[in-house]
Amino acid sequence: MTTPSSATAAATTSDTASEPSSAPAGALVTVERPEGWWRNAVVYQIYPRSFADSNGDGTGDIPGIIAHLDHLAELGVDVIWLSPVYTSPMDDNGYDIADYSDIDPLFGTLEDMDELLAQAHRRGIKILMDLVVNHTSDEHPWFVESRQPGSAKRDWYWWRPARDGHEPGTPGAEPTNWVSAFSGPAWHWDEEAGAYYLHLFTRKQPDLNWENPEVREAVYAMMRWWVARGVDGFRMDVINFISKPTELVDAPTQDGQPLGDGFEMVANGHRLQEFLAEMNVAVGLDEHHLLTVGEMPGSTVETARTLTDRANRGLNMVFTFEHVNLDRGPRGSKFSHVPLDLVALKRNLESWQLGLAEVGWNSLYWDNHDQPRAVSRFGDDSPEHRSASAKTLASVLHMHRGTPYVYQGEELGMTNTQFAGISDYRDVEALNYHADAVGRGADPEAVLAGLASHSRDNARTPMQWDDTHQAGFTEGIPWLSVNPNYVTVNARAEVADPGSVFHHTRKLIALRHELPVVAEGRFALLLGDDPQIWALTRTLEGRTLLLVANVSSQPATVPDGAVADVSTAQLLLATHGDRRGADLEPWESRIFLLG
Ligand code: NOJ
């Protein structure tokens, strides 16, 4: 925790977070945040430990990010979403926070953070902090205090006795049968506290009790502290889990499984909207025109519409999981996947486009630090099709209505990696899943196959800057191995090649900035049931934009009369040159302006 000081317009003092003692550099270099600025913005996500290492310790850091800001400026993005850089024991790579008001030494210092804010703002780039307040680290002082019997903070977390008639700490004694996201029960018996505590994620991530108003005020104070420091918004981690039922009861179980899905029991709880509106007012989120995006597993178009309706003072947008769950088996078998049905994917995005057309706003993403690489999952990462499929996927995403998110390396067409065995993985989710599944008798090869396609470590391999030692990411030994394809897939090569994924993405971002129809146009899906072609129009004030894309590795033909005549249309961006006929090469896409 840093030193307290006097109040500013955006911040108040409290015992939990205090304002910067002098005006921090980030706040001094201000950026314009006009009302609704995020509607034509593009966000770039940085996963700091994998972005750029400045000191050779093998882990990315804030000075490394600063050194590469020009890459982002050239790409033209408006905002950086910074995955957590706060003080943390790193059980879940920083999503377990021990001090919200300081930077982990692995990533740098608070002064480095101020410098990042200032340097980004100088380039017109805003910064979103990752706000992880469904849970803290078990090393956070709040939790350390809370576990003391009789503590004034006892009620800040979810403490419960063992199930009636069970010996505490024995299997089945947990207060409910909920499974944690990272394998095993979602409750841990704490000897010192003499009670179980709830942790929907790892044991080192105890869930905060948002029913307690002191918890909420402590979170809001911390957020005001960051606003005063100069940040431009928040990406809110699993924010739709914060309102839990006060009566915690067992979840339904399936197929004789002992544990049930706790996520379903807590998602989109009855006070969620109230808490978000309270936060909005208490922090001044709308007042300061801050960007707010809520990560919401289990959210639907209806919940998103309510929460992003400006009248309700909730969030600007949410991250849905519906489209990234289409190729997954049911929960509990997360690493067993089913083939992706393109029609289902198109129809799903369409339902969000139409559902949020009049009220609310969409976020648009293919991947992030929790998902496989987009080109390997939705495209074709073979050498033959990698580049075209990465470009076409980008065209499809960016031509939807909403705020697009580019995950680091997506602009290079970075792919999933190949690990030889479980010892190559670093993610707690993958390691726990492997131990649990193999421990229960699953075939180790099958477990590894599931991890190969869907493990989060796929997205977390170091950023590929060039073809030198360790892809230019570090001079040391990287915390997670570099993808061997860095020799050909890297930023230096992409930036040098005018026909690359990088420049294609750059042009898409520029189109959004230049043409209001890209940001605001009314959406219509064409050829909705076509298993290869993704076609859509966007219309605004008499101007229509048309995207026609072959989302497959086979040639495709646009059926007669299915889309408008493009013979005189302006071709804005294409993957295969100025071709206007009905035949599409594998992964060919074209964007036209019709008039
Ligand atoms: C969602 C984050 O994106 C993920 O990386 C993390 O493990 C969980 N929430 C828990 O914070």
CSV table of N, CA, C and O in Angstrom, one decimal, residues 136-226:
chain,number,residue,atom,x,y,z
A,136,THR,N,-9.7,-12.3,-3.8
A,136,THR,CA,-8.3,-11.8,-3.6
A,136,THR,C,-7.4,-12.9,-3.6
A,136,THR,O,-7.8,-14.1,-3.7
A,137,SER,N,-6.1,-12.6,-3.3
A,137,SER,CA,-5.2,-13.7,-2.9
A,137,SER,C,-5.5,-14.1,-1.4
A,137,SER,O,-5.9,-13.2,-0.7
A,138,ASP,N,-5.1,-15.3,-1.1
A,138,ASP,CA,-5.2,-15.6,0.4
A,138,ASP,C,-4.1,-14.9,1.1
A,138,ASP,O,-4.1,-14.9,2.4
A,139,GLU,N,-3.2,-14.2,0.4
A,139,GLU,CA,-2.1,-13.5,1.1
A,139,GLU,C,-2.5,-12.0,1.2
A,139,GLU,O,-1.7,-11.2,1.7
A,140,HIS,N,-3.6,-11.6,0.7
A,140,HIS,CA,-4.1,-10.2,0.9
A,140,HIS,C,-4.3,-10.0,2.3
A,140,HIS,O,-4.9,-10.8,3.0
A,141,PRO,N,-3.9,-8.8,2.9
A,141,PRO,CA,-4.1,-8.5,4.3
A,141,PRO,C,-5.6,-8.7,4.7
A,141,PRO,O,-5.9,-9.0,5.9
A,142,TRP,N,-6.5,-8.4,3.8
A,142,TRP,CA,-7.9,-8.6,4.2
A,142,TRP,C,-8.2,-10.0,4.6
A,142,TRP,O,-8.9,-10.3,5.6
A,143,PHE,N,-7.7,-10.9,3.8
A,143,PHE,CA,-8.0,-12.4,4.1
A,143,PHE,C,-7.2,-12.8,5.3
A,143,PHE,O,-7.7,-13.6,6.1
A,144,VAL,N,-5.9,-12.4,5.4
A,144,VAL,CA,-5.1,-12.7,6.5
A,144,VAL,C,-5.8,-12.3,7.8
A,144,VAL,O,-5.9,-13.1,8.8
A,145,GLU,N,-6.4,-11.1,7.8
A,145,GLU,CA,-7.1,-10.7,9.0
A,145,GLU,C,-8.4,-11.5,9.2
A,145,GLU,O,-8.8,-11.9,10.3
A,146,SER,N,-9.1,-11.7,8.1
A,146,SER,CA,-10.4,-12.4,8.1
A,146,SER,C,-10.3,-13.8,8.7
A,146,SER,O,-11.3,-14.2,9.3
A,147,ARG,N,-9.2,-14.5,8.5
A,147,ARG,CA,-9.2,-15.9,9.0
A,147,ARG,C,-9.0,-15.9,10.5
A,147,ARG,O,-9.1,-17.0,11.1
A,148,GLN,N,-8.6,-14.8,11.1
A,148,GLN,CA,-8.5,-14.8,12.6
A,148,GLN,C,-9.9,-14.9,13.2
A,148,GLN,O,-10.8,-14.1,12.9
A,149,PRO,N,-10.1,-16.0,14.0
A,149,PRO,CA,-11.4,-16.1,14.7
A,149,PRO,C,-11.7,-14.8,15.4
A,149,PRO,O,-10.9,-14.2,16.1
A,150,GLY,N,-12.9,-14.3,15.2
A,150,GLY,CA,-13.4,-13.0,15.9
A,150,GLY,C,-12.9,-11.8,15.2
A,150,GLY,O,-13.2,-10.7,15.7
A,151,SER,N,-12.3,-11.9,14.0
A,151,SER,CA,-11.8,-10.7,13.3
A,151,SER,C,-13.0,-9.9,12.8
A,151,SER,O,-14.1,-10.4,12.5
A,152,ALA,N,-12.8,-8.5,12.8
A,152,ALA,CA,-13.8,-7.6,12.3
A,152,ALA,C,-14.0,-7.8,10.8
A,152,ALA,O,-15.0,-7.4,10.3
A,153,LYS,N,-13.0,-8.4,10.2
A,153,LYS,CA,-13.2,-8.7,8.7
A,153,LYS,C,-13.7,-10.1,8.4
A,153,LYS,O,-13.6,-10.6,7.3
A,154,ARG,N,-14.1,-10.8,9.5
A,154,ARG,CA,-14.5,-12.2,9.3
A,154,ARG,C,-15.5,-12.3,8.1
A,154,ARG,O,-15.4,-13.2,7.3
A,155,ASP,N,-16.4,-11.4,8.1
A,155,ASP,CA,-17.5,-11.5,7.1
A,155,ASP,C,-17.1,-10.9,5.7
A,155,ASP,O,-18.0,-10.8,4.8
A,156,TRP,N,-15.9,-10.6,5.5
A,156,TRP,CA,-15.4,-10.1,4.2
A,156,TRP,C,-15.3,-11.3,3.2
A,156,TRP,O,-15.2,-11.1,2.0
A,157,TYR,N,-15.3,-12.5,3.7
A,157,TYR,CA,-15.1,-13.7,2.8
A,157,TYR,C,-16.3,-14.7,3.2
A,157,TYR,O,-17.0,-14.4,4.1
A,158,TRP,N,-16.3,-15.8,2.4
A,158,TRP,CA,-17.4,-16.7,2.7
A,158,TRP,C,-16.9,-17.9,3.5
A,158,TRP,O,-16.4,-18.9,3.0
A,159,TRP,N,-17.1,-17.7,4.8
A,159,TRP,CA,-16.7,-18.8,5.8
A,159,TRP,C,-17.9,-19.6,6.2
A,159,TRP,O,-19.0,-19.0,6.4
A,160,ARG,N,-17.8,-20.9,6.2
A,160,ARG,CA,-18.9,-21.7,6.5
A,160,ARG,C,-18.4,-22.9,7.3
A,160,ARG,O,-17.2,-23.4,7.1
A,161,PRO,N,-19.2,-23.5,8.2
A,161,PRO,CA,-18.8,-24.7,9.0
A,161,PRO,C,-18.9,-25.9,8.0
A,161,PRO,O,-19.5,-25.8,7.0
A,162,ALA,N,-18.4,-27.0,8.5
A,162,ALA,CA,-18.5,-28.3,7.7
A,162,ALA,C,-20.0,-28.7,7.6
A,162,ALA,O,-20.8,-28.3,8.4
A,163,ARG,N,-20.2,-29.5,6.6
A,163,ARG,CA,-21.6,-30.0,6.4
A,163,ARG,C,-22.0,-30.8,7.7
A,163,ARG,O,-21.2,-31.5,8.3
A,164,ASP,N,-23.3,-30.7,8.1
A,164,ASP,CA,-23.8,-31.3,9.3
A,164,ASP,C,-23.4,-32.8,9.3
A,164,ASP,O,-23.6,-33.5,8.3
A,165,GLY,N,-22.9,-33.2,10.4
A,165,GLY,CA,-22.6,-34.6,10.6
A,165,GLY,C,-21.3,-35.1,10.0
A,165,GLY,O,-21.0,-36.3,10.0
A,166,HIS,N,-20.5,-34.2,9.4
A,166,HIS,CA,-19.2,-34.5,8.8
A,166,HIS,C,-18.0,-34.0,9.6
A,166,HIS,O,-18.1,-32.9,10.2
A,167,GLU,N,-17.0,-34.7,9.5
A,167,GLU,CA,-15.7,-34.3,10.2
A,167,GLU,C,-15.1,-33.3,9.3
A,167,GLU,O,-14.8,-33.6,8.1
A,168,PRO,N,-14.8,-32.1,9.8
A,168,PRO,CA,-14.2,-31.0,8.9
A,168,PRO,C,-12.9,-31.6,8.3
A,168,PRO,O,-12.1,-32.3,8.9
A,169,GLY,N,-12.7,-31.2,7.0
A,169,GLY,CA,-11.5,-31.6,6.3
A,169,GLY,C,-11.6,-32.9,5.7
A,169,GLY,O,-10.6,-33.3,5.0
A,170,THR,N,-12.6,-33.7,5.9
A,170,THR,CA,-12.7,-35.0,5.2
A,170,THR,C,-13.6,-34.9,3.9
A,170,THR,O,-14.4,-33.9,3.8
A,171,PRO,N,-13.4,-35.8,3.0
A,171,PRO,CA,-14.1,-35.7,1.7
A,171,PRO,C,-15.6,-35.7,2.0
A,171,PRO,O,-16.1,-36.5,2.8
A,172,GLY,N,-16.3,-34.8,1.3
A,172,GLY,CA,-17.7,-34.7,1.4
A,172,GLY,C,-18.2,-33.8,2.6
A,172,GLY,O,-19.4,-33.5,2.7
A,173,ALA,N,-17.2,-33.2,3.4
A,173,ALA,CA,-17.6,-32.4,4.5
A,173,ALA,C,-17.8,-30.9,4.0
A,173,ALA,O,-18.2,-30.1,4.8
A,174,GLU,N,-17.4,-30.6,2.8
A,174,GLU,CA,-17.5,-29.3,2.3
A,174,GLU,C,-18.9,-28.7,2.4
A,174,GLU,O,-19.9,-29.5,2.3
A,175,PRO,N,-19.1,-27.5,2.7
A,175,PRO,CA,-20.4,-26.9,2.9
A,175,PRO,C,-21.4,-27.1,1.7
A,175,PRO,O,-22.6,-27.2,1.9
A,176,THR,N,-20.8,-27.0,0.5
A,176,THR,CA,-21.6,-27.4,-0.7
A,176,THR,C,-20.8,-28.3,-1.6
A,176,THR,O,-19.6,-28.4,-1.4
A,177,ASN,N,-21.4,-28.8,-2.6
A,177,ASN,CA,-20.7,-29.8,-3.5
A,177,ASN,C,-20.1,-29.1,-4.7
A,177,ASN,O,-19.8,-29.7,-5.7
A,178,TRP,N,-19.8,-27.8,-4.6
A,178,TRP,CA,-19.3,-27.1,-5.8
A,178,TRP,C,-17.9,-27.4,-6.2
A,178,TRP,O,-17.0,-27.5,-5.3
A,179,VAL,N,-17.7,-27.5,-7.5
A,179,VAL,CA,-16.3,-27.8,-8.0
A,179,VAL,C,-15.7,-26.4,-8.2
A,179,VAL,O,-16.3,-25.5,-8.6
A,180,SER,N,-14.4,-26.4,-8.0
A,180,SER,CA,-13.7,-25.1,-8.3
A,180,SER,C,-13.3,-25.1,-9.8
A,180,SER,O,-13.2,-26.2,-10.4
A,181,ALA,N,-13.1,-24.0,-10.3
A,181,ALA,CA,-12.7,-23.9,-11.8
A,181,ALA,C,-11.5,-24.6,-12.1
A,181,ALA,O,-11.3,-25.0,-13.2
A,182,PHE,N,-10.6,-24.8,-11.1
A,182,PHE,CA,-9.3,-25.4,-11.4
A,182,PHE,C,-9.2,-26.8,-10.7
A,182,PHE,O,-8.1,-27.1,-10.1
A,183,SER,N,-10.3,-27.5,-10.7
A,183,SER,CA,-10.3,-28.9,-10.2
A,183,SER,C,-10.4,-29.0,-8.7
A,183,SER,O,-9.9,-28.1,-8.0
A,184,GLY,N,-11.1,-30.0,-8.2
A,184,GLY,CA,-11.3,-30.2,-6.8
A,184,GLY,C,-12.4,-29.3,-6.2
A,184,GLY,O,-13.0,-28.5,-6.9
A,185,PRO,N,-12.8,-29.5,-5.0
A,185,PRO,CA,-13.9,-28.8,-4.3
A,185,PRO,C,-13.6,-27.3,-4.3
A,185,PRO,O,-12.4,-26.9,-4.2
A,186,ALA,N,-14.6,-26.5,-4.3
A,186,ALA,CA,-14.5,-25.0,-4.2
A,186,ALA,C,-14.4,-24.5,-2.8
A,186,ALA,O,-14.5,-23.3,-2.5
A,187,TRP,N,-14.2,-25.4,-1.8
A,187,TRP,CA,-14.1,-25.0,-0.4
A,187,TRP,C,-12.8,-25.6,0.1
A,187,TRP,O,-12.4,-26.7,-0.2
A,188,HIS,N,-12.1,-24.8,1.0
A,188,HIS,CA,-10.9,-25.3,1.7
A,188,HIS,C,-11.1,-25.2,3.2
A,188,HIS,O,-11.5,-24.1,3.7
A,189,TRP,N,-10.7,-26.2,3.9
A,189,TRP,CA,-10.8,-26.2,5.3
A,189,TRP,C,-9.6,-25.5,5.8
A,189,TRP,O,-8.4,-25.8,5.5
A,190,ASP,N,-9.8,-24.4,6.6
A,190,ASP,CA,-8.7,-23.6,7.2
A,190,ASP,C,-8.6,-23.9,8.7
A,190,ASP,O,-9.5,-23.5,9.4
A,191,GLU,N,-7.6,-24.6,9.0
A,191,GLU,CA,-7.4,-25.0,10.4
A,191,GLU,C,-7.4,-23.8,11.3
A,191,GLU,O,-8.1,-23.8,12.4
A,192,GLU,N,-6.6,-22.8,10.9
A,192,GLU,CA,-6.4,-21.6,11.8
A,192,GLU,C,-7.8,-20.9,12.0
A,192,GLU,O,-8.1,-20.5,13.1
A,193,ALA,N,-8.6,-20.9,11.0
A,193,ALA,CA,-9.9,-20.2,11.1
A,193,ALA,C,-10.9,-21.0,11.7
A,193,ALA,O,-12.0,-20.6,12.1
A,194,GLY,N,-10.7,-22.3,11.6
A,194,GLY,CA,-11.7,-23.3,12.1
A,194,GLY,C,-13.0,-23.3,11.3
A,194,GLY,O,-14.1,-23.4,11.8
A,195,ALA,N,-12.8,-23.1,10.0
A,195,ALA,CA,-14.0,-23.0,9.1
A,195,ALA,C,-13.5,-23.3,7.7
A,195,ALA,O,-12.3,-23.2,7.4
A,196,TYR,N,-14.5,-23.5,6.8
A,196,TYR,CA,-14.2,-23.6,5.4
A,196,TYR,C,-14.3,-22.2,4.8
A,196,TYR,O,-15.1,-21.4,5.2
A,197,TYR,N,-13.5,-21.9,3.7
A,197,TYR,CA,-13.8,-20.7,2.9
A,197,TYR,C,-14.0,-21.1,1.5
A,197,TYR,O,-13.5,-22.1,1.0
A,198,LEU,N,-14.8,-20.3,0.8
A,198,LEU,CA,-15.1,-20.5,-0.6
A,198,LEU,C,-14.1,-20.0,-1.5
A,198,LEU,O,-13.6,-18.8,-1.4
A,199,HIS,N,-13.7,-20.8,-2.5
A,199,HIS,CA,-12.8,-20.3,-3.6
A,199,HIS,C,-13.2,-20.9,-4.9
A,199,HIS,O,-13.0,-22.1,-5.1
A,200,LEU,N,-13.9,-20.1,-5.7
A,200,LEU,CA,-14.4,-20.6,-7.0
A,200,LEU,C,-13.2,-21.0,-7.9
A,200,LEU,O,-13.3,-21.8,-8.8
A,201,PHE,N,-12.1,-20.3,-7.7
A,201,PHE,CA,-10.9,-20.6,-8.5
A,201,PHE,C,-9.9,-21.4,-7.6
A,201,PHE,O,-10.3,-22.3,-6.9
A,202,THR,N,-8.6,-21.0,-7.6
A,202,THR,CA,-7.7,-21.9,-6.8
A,202,THR,C,-7.9,-21.6,-5.3
A,202,THR,O,-8.5,-20.6,-4.9
A,203,ARG,N,-7.3,-22.5,-4.6
A,203,ARG,CA,-7.4,-22.4,-3.1
A,203,ARG,C,-6.8,-21.1,-2.6
A,203,ARG,O,-7.1,-20.6,-1.5
A,204,LYS,N,-5.9,-20.5,-3.4
A,204,LYS,CA,-5.3,-19.2,-3.0
A,204,LYS,C,-6.0,-18.0,-3.6
A,204,LYS,O,-5.5,-16.9,-3.6
A,205,GLN,N,-7.3,-18.3,-4.0
A,205,GLN,CA,-8.1,-17.2,-4.5
A,205,GLN,C,-9.5,-17.2,-3.7
A,205,GLN,O,-10.5,-17.5,-4.3
A,206,PRO,N,-9.5,-16.8,-2.5
A,206,PRO,CA,-10.8,-16.8,-1.7
A,206,PRO,C,-11.7,-15.8,-2.2
A,206,PRO,O,-11.3,-14.6,-2.6
A,207,ASP,N,-13.0,-16.1,-2.3
A,207,ASP,CA,-14.1,-15.2,-2.8
A,207,ASP,C,-14.4,-14.2,-1.8
A,207,ASP,O,-14.7,-14.5,-0.6
A,208,LEU,N,-14.5,-12.9,-2.2
A,208,LEU,CA,-14.9,-11.8,-1.4
A,208,LEU,C,-16.4,-11.9,-1.2
A,208,LEU,O,-17.2,-12.3,-2.1
A,209,ASN,N,-16.9,-11.4,0.0
A,209,ASN,CA,-18.3,-11.4,0.2
A,209,ASN,C,-18.9,-10.0,-0.1
A,209,ASN,O,-18.8,-9.1,0.8
A,210,TRP,N,-19.4,-9.8,-1.3
A,210,TRP,CA,-20.0,-8.5,-1.7
A,210,TRP,C,-21.2,-8.1,-1.0
A,210,TRP,O,-21.7,-7.0,-1.1
A,211,GLU,N,-21.8,-9.1,-0.2
A,211,GLU,CA,-23.0,-8.7,0.6
A,211,GLU,C,-22.6,-7.7,1.7
A,211,GLU,O,-23.4,-6.9,2.1
A,212,ASN,N,-21.3,-7.7,2.0
A,212,ASN,CA,-20.8,-6.8,3.1
A,212,ASN,C,-20.5,-5.4,2.5
A,212,ASN,O,-19.6,-5.3,1.6
A,213,PRO,N,-21.2,-4.4,2.9
A,213,PRO,CA,-21.0,-3.0,2.3
A,213,PRO,C,-19.5,-2.5,2.5
A,213,PRO,O,-19.0,-1.7,1.7
A,214,GLU,N,-18.9,-3.0,3.5
A,214,GLU,CA,-17.5,-2.5,3.8
A,214,GLU,C,-16.6,-3.1,2.6
A,214,GLU,O,-15.6,-2.4,2.2
A,215,VAL,N,-16.9,-4.3,2.2
A,215,VAL,CA,-16.1,-4.9,1.1
A,215,VAL,C,-16.3,-4.0,-0.2
A,215,VAL,O,-15.3,-3.6,-0.8
A,216,ARG,N,-17.5,-3.7,-0.4
A,216,ARG,CA,-17.8,-2.9,-1.6
A,216,ARG,C,-17.1,-1.6,-1.6
A,216,ARG,O,-16.5,-1.1,-2.6
A,217,GLU,N,-17.2,-0.9,-0.5
A,217,GLU,CA,-16.6,0.4,-0.4
A,217,GLU,C,-15.1,0.4,-0.5
A,217,GLU,O,-14.4,1.2,-1.1
A,218,ALA,N,-14.5,-0.7,0.1
A,218,ALA,CA,-13.0,-0.9,-0.1
A,218,ALA,C,-12.6,-1.0,-1.5
A,218,ALA,O,-11.6,-0.5,-2.0
A,219,VAL,N,-13.4,-1.8,-2.3
A,219,VAL,CA,-13.1,-2.0,-3.7
A,219,VAL,C,-13.3,-0.7,-4.5
A,219,VAL,O,-12.4,-0.3,-5.3
A,220,TYR,N,-14.4,0.1,-4.2
A,220,TYR,CA,-14.6,1.3,-4.9
A,220,TYR,C,-13.5,2.3,-4.6
A,220,TYR,O,-13.0,3.1,-5.5
A,221,ALA,N,-13.0,2.4,-3.3
A,221,ALA,CA,-12.0,3.3,-3.0
A,221,ALA,C,-10.7,3.0,-3.8
A,221,ALA,O,-10.0,3.8,-4.3
A,222,MET,N,-10.4,1.7,-3.9
A,222,MET,CA,-9.2,1.3,-4.6
A,222,MET,C,-9.4,1.7,-6.1
A,222,MET,O,-8.4,2.1,-6.8
A,223,MET,N,-10.6,1.5,-6.6
A,223,MET,CA,-10.8,1.9,-8.1
A,223,MET,C,-10.6,3.4,-8.2
A,223,MET,O,-10.0,3.9,-9.2
A,224,ARG,N,-11.1,4.2,-7.3
A,224,ARG,CA,-10.9,5.7,-7.4
A,224,ARG,C,-9.5,6.0,-7.3
A,224,ARG,O,-9.0,6.9,-8.0
A,225,TRP,N,-8.7,5.3,-6.6
A,225,TRP,CA,-7.3,5.5,-6.5
A,225,TRP,C,-6.6,5.3,-7.8
A,225,TRP,O,-5.8,6.1,-8.2
A,226,TRP,N,-7.0,4.3,-8.6
A,226,TRP,CA,-6.4,4.0,-9.9
A,226,TRP,C,-6.9,5.1,-10.9
A,226,TRP,O,-6.2,5.5,-11.8
